[in-house]
PDB file of N, CA and C in Angstrom:
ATOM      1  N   UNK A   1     -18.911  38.389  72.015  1.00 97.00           N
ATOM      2  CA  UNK A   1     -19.748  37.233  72.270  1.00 97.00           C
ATOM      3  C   UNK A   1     -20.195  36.712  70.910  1.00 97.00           C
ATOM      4  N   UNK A   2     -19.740  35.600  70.456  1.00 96.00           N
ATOM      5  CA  UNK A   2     -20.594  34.871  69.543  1.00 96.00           C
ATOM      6  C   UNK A   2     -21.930  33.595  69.267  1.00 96.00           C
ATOM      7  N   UNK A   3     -22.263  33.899  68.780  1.00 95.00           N
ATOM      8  CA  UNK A   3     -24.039  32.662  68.785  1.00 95.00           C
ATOM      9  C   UNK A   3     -23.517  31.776  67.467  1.00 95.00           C
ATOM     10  N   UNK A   4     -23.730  30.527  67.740  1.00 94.00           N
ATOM     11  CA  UNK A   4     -23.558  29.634  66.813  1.00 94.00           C
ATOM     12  C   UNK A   4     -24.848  29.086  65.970  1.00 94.00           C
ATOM     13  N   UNK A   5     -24.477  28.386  64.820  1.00 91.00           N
ATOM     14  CA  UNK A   5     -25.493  27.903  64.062  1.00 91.00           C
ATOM     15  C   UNK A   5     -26.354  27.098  64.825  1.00 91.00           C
ATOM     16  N   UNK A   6     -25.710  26.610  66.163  1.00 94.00           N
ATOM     17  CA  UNK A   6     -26.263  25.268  66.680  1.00 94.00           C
ATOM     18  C   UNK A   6     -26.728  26.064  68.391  1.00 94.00           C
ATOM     19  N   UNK A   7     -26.939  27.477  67.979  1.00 93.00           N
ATOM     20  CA  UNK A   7     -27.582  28.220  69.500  1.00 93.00           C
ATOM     21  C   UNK A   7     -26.419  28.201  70.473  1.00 93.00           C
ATOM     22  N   UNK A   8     -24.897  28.137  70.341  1.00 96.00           N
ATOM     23  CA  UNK A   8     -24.255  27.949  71.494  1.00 96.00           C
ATOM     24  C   UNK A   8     -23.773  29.467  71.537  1.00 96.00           C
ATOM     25  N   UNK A   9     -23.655  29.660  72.588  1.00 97.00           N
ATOM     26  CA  UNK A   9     -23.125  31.462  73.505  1.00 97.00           C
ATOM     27  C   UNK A   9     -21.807  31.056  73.696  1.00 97.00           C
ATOM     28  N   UNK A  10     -21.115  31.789  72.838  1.00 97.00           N
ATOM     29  CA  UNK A  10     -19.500  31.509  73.245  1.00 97.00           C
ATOM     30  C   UNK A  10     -18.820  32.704  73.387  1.00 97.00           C
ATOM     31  N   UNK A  11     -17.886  32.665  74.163  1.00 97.00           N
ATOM     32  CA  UNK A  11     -16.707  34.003  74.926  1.00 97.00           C
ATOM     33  C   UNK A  11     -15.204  33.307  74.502  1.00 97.00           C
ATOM     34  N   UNK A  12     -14.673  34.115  74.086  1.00 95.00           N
ATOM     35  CA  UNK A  12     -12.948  33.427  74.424  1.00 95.00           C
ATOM     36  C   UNK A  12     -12.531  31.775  73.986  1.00 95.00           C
ATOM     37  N   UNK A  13     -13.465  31.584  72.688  1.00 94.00           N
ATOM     38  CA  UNK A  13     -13.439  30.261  72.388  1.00 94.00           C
ATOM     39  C   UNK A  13     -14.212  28.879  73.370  1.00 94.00           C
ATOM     40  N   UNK A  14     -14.980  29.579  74.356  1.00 96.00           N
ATOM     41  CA  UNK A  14     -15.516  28.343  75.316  1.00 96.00           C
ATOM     42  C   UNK A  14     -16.920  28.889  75.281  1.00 96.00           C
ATOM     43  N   UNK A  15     -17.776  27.934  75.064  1.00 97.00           N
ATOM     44  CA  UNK A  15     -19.498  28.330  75.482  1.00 97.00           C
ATOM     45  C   UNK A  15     -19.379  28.676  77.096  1.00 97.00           C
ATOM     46  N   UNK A  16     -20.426  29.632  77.322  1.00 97.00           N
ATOM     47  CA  UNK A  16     -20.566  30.099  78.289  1.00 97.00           C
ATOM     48  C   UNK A  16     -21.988  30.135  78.653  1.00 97.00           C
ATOM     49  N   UNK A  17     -22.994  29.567  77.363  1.00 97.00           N
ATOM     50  CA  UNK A  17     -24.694  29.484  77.783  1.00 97.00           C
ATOM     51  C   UNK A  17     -24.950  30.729  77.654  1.00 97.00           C
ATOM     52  N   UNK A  18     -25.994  31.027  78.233  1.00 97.00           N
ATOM     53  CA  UNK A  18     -26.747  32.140  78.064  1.00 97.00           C
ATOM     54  C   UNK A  18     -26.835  32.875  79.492  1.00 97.00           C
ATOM     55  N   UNK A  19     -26.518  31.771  80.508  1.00 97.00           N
ATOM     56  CA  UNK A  19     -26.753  32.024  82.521  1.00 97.00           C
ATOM     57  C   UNK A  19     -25.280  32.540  82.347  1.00 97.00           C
ATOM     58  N   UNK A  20     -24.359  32.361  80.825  1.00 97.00           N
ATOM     59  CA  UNK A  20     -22.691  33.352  80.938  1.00 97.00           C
ATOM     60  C   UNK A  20     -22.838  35.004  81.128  1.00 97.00           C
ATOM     61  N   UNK A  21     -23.904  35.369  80.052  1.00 98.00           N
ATOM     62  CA  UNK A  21     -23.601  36.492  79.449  1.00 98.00           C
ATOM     63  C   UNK A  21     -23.224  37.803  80.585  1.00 98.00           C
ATOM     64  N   UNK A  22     -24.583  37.912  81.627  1.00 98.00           N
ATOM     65  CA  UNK A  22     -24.699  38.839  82.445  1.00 98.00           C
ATOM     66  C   UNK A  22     -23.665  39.057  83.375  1.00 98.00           C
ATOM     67  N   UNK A  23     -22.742  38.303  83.955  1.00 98.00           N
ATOM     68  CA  UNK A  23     -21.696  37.974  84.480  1.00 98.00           C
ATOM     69  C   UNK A  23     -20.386  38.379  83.696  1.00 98.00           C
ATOM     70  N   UNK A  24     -20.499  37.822  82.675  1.00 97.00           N
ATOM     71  CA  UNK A  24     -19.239  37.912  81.569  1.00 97.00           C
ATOM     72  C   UNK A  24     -19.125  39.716  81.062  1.00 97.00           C
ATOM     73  N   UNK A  25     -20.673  40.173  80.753  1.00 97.00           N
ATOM     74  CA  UNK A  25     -20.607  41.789  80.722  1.00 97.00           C
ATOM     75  C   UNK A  25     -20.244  42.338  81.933  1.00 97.00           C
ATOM     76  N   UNK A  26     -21.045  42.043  82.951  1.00 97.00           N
ATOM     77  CA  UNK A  26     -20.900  42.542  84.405  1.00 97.00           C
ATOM     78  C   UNK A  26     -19.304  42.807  84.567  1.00 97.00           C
ATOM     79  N   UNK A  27     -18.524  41.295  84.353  1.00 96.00           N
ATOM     80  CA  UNK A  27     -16.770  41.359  84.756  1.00 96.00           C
ATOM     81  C   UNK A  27     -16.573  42.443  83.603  1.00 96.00           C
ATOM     82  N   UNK A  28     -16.686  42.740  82.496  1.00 95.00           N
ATOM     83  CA  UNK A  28     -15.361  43.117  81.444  1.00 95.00           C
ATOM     84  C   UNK A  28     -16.315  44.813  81.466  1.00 95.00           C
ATOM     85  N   UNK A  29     -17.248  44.909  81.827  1.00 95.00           N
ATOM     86  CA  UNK A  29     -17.582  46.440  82.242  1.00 95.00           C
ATOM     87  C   UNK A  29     -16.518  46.535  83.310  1.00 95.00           C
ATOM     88  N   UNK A  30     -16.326  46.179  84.264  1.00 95.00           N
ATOM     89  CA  UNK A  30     -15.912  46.822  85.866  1.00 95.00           C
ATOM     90  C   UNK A  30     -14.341  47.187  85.161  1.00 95.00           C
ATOM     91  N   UNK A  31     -13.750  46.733  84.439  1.00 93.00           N
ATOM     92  CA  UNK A  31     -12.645  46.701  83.373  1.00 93.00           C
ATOM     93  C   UNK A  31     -12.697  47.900  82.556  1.00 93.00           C
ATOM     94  N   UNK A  32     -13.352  48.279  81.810  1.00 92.00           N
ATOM     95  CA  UNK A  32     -13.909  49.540  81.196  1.00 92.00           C
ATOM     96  C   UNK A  32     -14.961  49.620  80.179  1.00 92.00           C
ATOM     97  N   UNK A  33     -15.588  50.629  80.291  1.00 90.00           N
ATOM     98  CA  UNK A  33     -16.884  50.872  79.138  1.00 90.00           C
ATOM     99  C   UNK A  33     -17.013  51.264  78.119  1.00 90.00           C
ATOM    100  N   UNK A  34     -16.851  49.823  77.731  1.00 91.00           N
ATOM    101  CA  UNK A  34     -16.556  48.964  76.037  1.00 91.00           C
ATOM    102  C   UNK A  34     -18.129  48.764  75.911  1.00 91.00           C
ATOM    103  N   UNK A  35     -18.419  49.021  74.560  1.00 94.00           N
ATOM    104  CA  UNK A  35     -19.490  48.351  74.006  1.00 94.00           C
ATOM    105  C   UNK A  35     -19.180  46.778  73.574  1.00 94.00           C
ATOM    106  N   UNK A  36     -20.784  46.124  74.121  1.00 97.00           N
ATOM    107  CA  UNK A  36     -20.856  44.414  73.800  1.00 97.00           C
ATOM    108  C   UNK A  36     -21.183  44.228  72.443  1.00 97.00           C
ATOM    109  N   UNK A  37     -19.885  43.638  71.817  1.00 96.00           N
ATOM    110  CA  UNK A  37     -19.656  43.415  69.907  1.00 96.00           C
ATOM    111  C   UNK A  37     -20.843  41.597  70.709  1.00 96.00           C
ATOM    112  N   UNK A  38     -21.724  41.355  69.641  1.00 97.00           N
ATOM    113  CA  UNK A  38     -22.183  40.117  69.268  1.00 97.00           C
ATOM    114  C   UNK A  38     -22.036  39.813  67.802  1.00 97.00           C
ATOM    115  N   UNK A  39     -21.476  38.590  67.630  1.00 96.00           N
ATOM    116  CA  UNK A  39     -21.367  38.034  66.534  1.00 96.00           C
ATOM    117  C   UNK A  39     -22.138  37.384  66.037  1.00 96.00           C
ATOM    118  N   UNK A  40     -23.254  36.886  65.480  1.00 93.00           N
ATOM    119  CA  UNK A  40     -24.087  35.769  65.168  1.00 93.00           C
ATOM    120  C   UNK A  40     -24.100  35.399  63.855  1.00 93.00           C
ATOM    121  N   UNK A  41     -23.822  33.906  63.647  1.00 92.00           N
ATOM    122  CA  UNK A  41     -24.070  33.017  62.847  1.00 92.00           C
ATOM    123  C   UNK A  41     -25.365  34.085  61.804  1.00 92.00           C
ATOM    124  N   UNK A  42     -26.053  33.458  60.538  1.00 88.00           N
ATOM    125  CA  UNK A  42     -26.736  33.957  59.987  1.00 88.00           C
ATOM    126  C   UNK A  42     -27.877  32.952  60.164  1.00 88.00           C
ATOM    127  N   UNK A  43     -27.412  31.983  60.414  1.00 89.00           N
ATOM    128  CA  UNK A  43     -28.734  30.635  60.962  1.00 89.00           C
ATOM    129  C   UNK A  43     -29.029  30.723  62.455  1.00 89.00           C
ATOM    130  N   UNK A  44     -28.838  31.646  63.065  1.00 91.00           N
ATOM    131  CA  UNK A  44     -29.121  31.875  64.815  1.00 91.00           C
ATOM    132  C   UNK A  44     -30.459  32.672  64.550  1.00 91.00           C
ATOM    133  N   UNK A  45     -31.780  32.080  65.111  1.00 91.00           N
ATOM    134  CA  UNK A  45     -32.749  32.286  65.508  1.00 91.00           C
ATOM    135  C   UNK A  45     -32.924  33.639  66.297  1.00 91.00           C
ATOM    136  N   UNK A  46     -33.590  34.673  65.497  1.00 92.00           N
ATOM    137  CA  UNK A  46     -33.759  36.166  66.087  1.00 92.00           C
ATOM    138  C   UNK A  46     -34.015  35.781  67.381  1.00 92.00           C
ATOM    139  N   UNK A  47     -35.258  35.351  68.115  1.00 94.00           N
ATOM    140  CA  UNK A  47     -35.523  35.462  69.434  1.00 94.00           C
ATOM    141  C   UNK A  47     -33.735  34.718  70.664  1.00 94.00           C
ATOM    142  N   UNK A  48     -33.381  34.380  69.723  1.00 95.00           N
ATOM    143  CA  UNK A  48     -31.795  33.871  70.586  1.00 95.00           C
ATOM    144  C   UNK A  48     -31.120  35.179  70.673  1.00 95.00           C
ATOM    145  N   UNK A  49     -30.812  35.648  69.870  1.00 95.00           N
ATOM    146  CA  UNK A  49     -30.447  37.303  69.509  1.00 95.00           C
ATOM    147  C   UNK A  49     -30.740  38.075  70.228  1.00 95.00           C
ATOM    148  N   UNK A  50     -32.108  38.623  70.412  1.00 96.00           N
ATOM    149  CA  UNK A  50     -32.803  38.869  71.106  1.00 96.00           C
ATOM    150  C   UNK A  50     -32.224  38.556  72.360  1.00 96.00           C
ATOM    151  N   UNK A  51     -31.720  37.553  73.121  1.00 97.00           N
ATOM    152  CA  UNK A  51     -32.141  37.181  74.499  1.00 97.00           C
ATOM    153  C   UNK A  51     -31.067  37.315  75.202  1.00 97.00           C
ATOM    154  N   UNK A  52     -29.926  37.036  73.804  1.00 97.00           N
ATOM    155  CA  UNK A  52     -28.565  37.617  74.669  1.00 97.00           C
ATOM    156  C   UNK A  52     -28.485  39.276  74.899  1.00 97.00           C
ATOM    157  N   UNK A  53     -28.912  40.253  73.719  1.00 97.00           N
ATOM    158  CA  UNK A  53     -29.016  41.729  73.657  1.00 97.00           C
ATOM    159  C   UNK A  53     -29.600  42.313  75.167  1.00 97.00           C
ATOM    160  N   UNK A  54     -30.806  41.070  75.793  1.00 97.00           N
ATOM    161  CA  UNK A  54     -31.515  41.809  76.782  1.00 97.00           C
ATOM    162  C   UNK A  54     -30.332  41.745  78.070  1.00 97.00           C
ATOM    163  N   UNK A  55     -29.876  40.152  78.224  1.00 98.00           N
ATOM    164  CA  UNK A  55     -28.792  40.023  78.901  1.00 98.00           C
ATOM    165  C   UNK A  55     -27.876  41.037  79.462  1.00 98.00           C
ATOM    166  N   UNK A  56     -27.244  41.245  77.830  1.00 97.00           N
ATOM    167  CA  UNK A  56     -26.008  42.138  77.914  1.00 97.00           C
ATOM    168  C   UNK A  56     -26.377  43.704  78.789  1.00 97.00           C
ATOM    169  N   UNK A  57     -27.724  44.176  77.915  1.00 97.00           N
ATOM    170  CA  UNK A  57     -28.333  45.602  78.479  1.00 97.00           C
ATOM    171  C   UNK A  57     -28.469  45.281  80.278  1.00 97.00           C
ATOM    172  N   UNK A  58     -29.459  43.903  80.571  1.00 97.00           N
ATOM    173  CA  UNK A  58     -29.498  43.842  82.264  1.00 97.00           C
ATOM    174  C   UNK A  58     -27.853  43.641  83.148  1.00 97.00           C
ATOM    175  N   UNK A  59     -27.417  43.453  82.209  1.00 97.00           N
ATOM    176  CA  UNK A  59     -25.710  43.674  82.935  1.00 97.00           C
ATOM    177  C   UNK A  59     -25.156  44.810  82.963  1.00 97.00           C
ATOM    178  N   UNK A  60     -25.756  45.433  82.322  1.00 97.00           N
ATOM    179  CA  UNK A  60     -25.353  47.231  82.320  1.00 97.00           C
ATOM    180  C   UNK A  60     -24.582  47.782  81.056  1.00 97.00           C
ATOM    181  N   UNK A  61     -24.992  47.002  80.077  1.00 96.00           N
ATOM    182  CA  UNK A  61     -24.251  47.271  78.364  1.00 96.00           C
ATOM    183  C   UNK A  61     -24.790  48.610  78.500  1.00 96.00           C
ATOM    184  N   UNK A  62     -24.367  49.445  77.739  1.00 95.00           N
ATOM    185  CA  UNK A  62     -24.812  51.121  77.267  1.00 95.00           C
ATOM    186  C   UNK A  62     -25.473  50.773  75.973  1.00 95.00           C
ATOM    187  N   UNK A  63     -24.084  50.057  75.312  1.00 96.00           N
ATOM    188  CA  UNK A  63     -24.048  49.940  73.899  1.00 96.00           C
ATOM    189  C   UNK A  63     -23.868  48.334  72.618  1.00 96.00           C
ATOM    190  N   UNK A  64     -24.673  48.234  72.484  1.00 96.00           N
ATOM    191  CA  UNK A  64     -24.949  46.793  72.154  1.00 96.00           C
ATOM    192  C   UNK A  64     -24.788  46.835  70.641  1.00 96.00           C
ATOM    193  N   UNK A  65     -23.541  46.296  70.045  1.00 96.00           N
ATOM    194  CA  UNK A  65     -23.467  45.990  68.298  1.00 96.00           C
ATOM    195  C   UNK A  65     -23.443  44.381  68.304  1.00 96.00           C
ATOM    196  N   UNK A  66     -24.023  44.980  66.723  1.00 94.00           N
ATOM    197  CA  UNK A  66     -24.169  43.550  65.865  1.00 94.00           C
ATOM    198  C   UNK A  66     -23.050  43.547  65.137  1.00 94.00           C
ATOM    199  N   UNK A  67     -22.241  42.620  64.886  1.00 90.00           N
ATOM    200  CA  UNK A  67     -21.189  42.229  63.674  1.00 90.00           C
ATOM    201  C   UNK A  67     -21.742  41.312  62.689  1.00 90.00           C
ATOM    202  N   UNK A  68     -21.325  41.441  61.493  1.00 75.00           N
ATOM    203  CA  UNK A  68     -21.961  40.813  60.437  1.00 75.00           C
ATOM    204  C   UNK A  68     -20.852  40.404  59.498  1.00 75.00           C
ATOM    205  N   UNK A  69     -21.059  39.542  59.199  1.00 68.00           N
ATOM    206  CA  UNK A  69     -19.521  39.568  57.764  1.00 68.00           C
ATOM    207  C   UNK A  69     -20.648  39.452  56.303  1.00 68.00           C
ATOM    208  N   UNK A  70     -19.994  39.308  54.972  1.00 64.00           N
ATOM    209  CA  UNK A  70     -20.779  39.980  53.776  1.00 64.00           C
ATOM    210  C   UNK A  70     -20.926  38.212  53.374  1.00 64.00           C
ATOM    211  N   UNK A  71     -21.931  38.288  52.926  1.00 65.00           N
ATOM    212  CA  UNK A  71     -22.260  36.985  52.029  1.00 65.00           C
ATOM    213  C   UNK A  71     -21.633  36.932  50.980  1.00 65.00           C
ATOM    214  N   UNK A  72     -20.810  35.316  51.125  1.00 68.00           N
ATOM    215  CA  UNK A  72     -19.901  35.019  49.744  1.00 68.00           C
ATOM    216  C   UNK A  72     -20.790  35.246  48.717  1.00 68.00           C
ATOM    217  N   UNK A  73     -20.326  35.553  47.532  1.00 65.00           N
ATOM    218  CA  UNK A  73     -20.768  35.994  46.104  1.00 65.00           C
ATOM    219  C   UNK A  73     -20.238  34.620  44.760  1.00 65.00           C
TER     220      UNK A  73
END
C-alpha cells in the first residue's frame, strides 16, 4: 500500500481511499499471512499513517512495516 504526497491510498497502481484498505487486507490475508508493506511519501502527514496502520491491524494485519527509501545526498 502506498500514501502519496497529495494523501492518496494506492494498491496496484489505482487509489483505493482509505474505505480500500480493510477490504484490500481482509482479501490478500484470506490468500496468505503476509505482512502489510506501507510505503509513504516523506510529505504524508503522520496522523494519515497512522490511520491506514489502524485499518490494516482492524483487518487482521499481524504485522505492519514501514518502507522507506534513503534521502538523495
Amino acid at each position: 500500500i502506498a500514501l502519496t504526497a497529495k494523501g492518496q491510498v494506492v494498491y496496484g497502481g489505482h487509489e483505493i481511499g482509505m474505505s480500500g484498505v480493510q477490504p484490500l487486507v481482509r482479501r490478500e490475508l484470506q490468500k496468505e499471512d503476509i505482512p502489510v508493506i506501507i510505503q509513504a511519501d516523506s510529505a504524508v502527514q503522520s496522523g494519515l499513517l497512522v490511520r491506514v496502520i489502524d485499518e490494516a491491524k482492524l483487518a487482521g494485519a499481524k504485522k505492519v512495516s514501514l518502507a522507506t527509501t534513503r534521502p538523495k545526498s
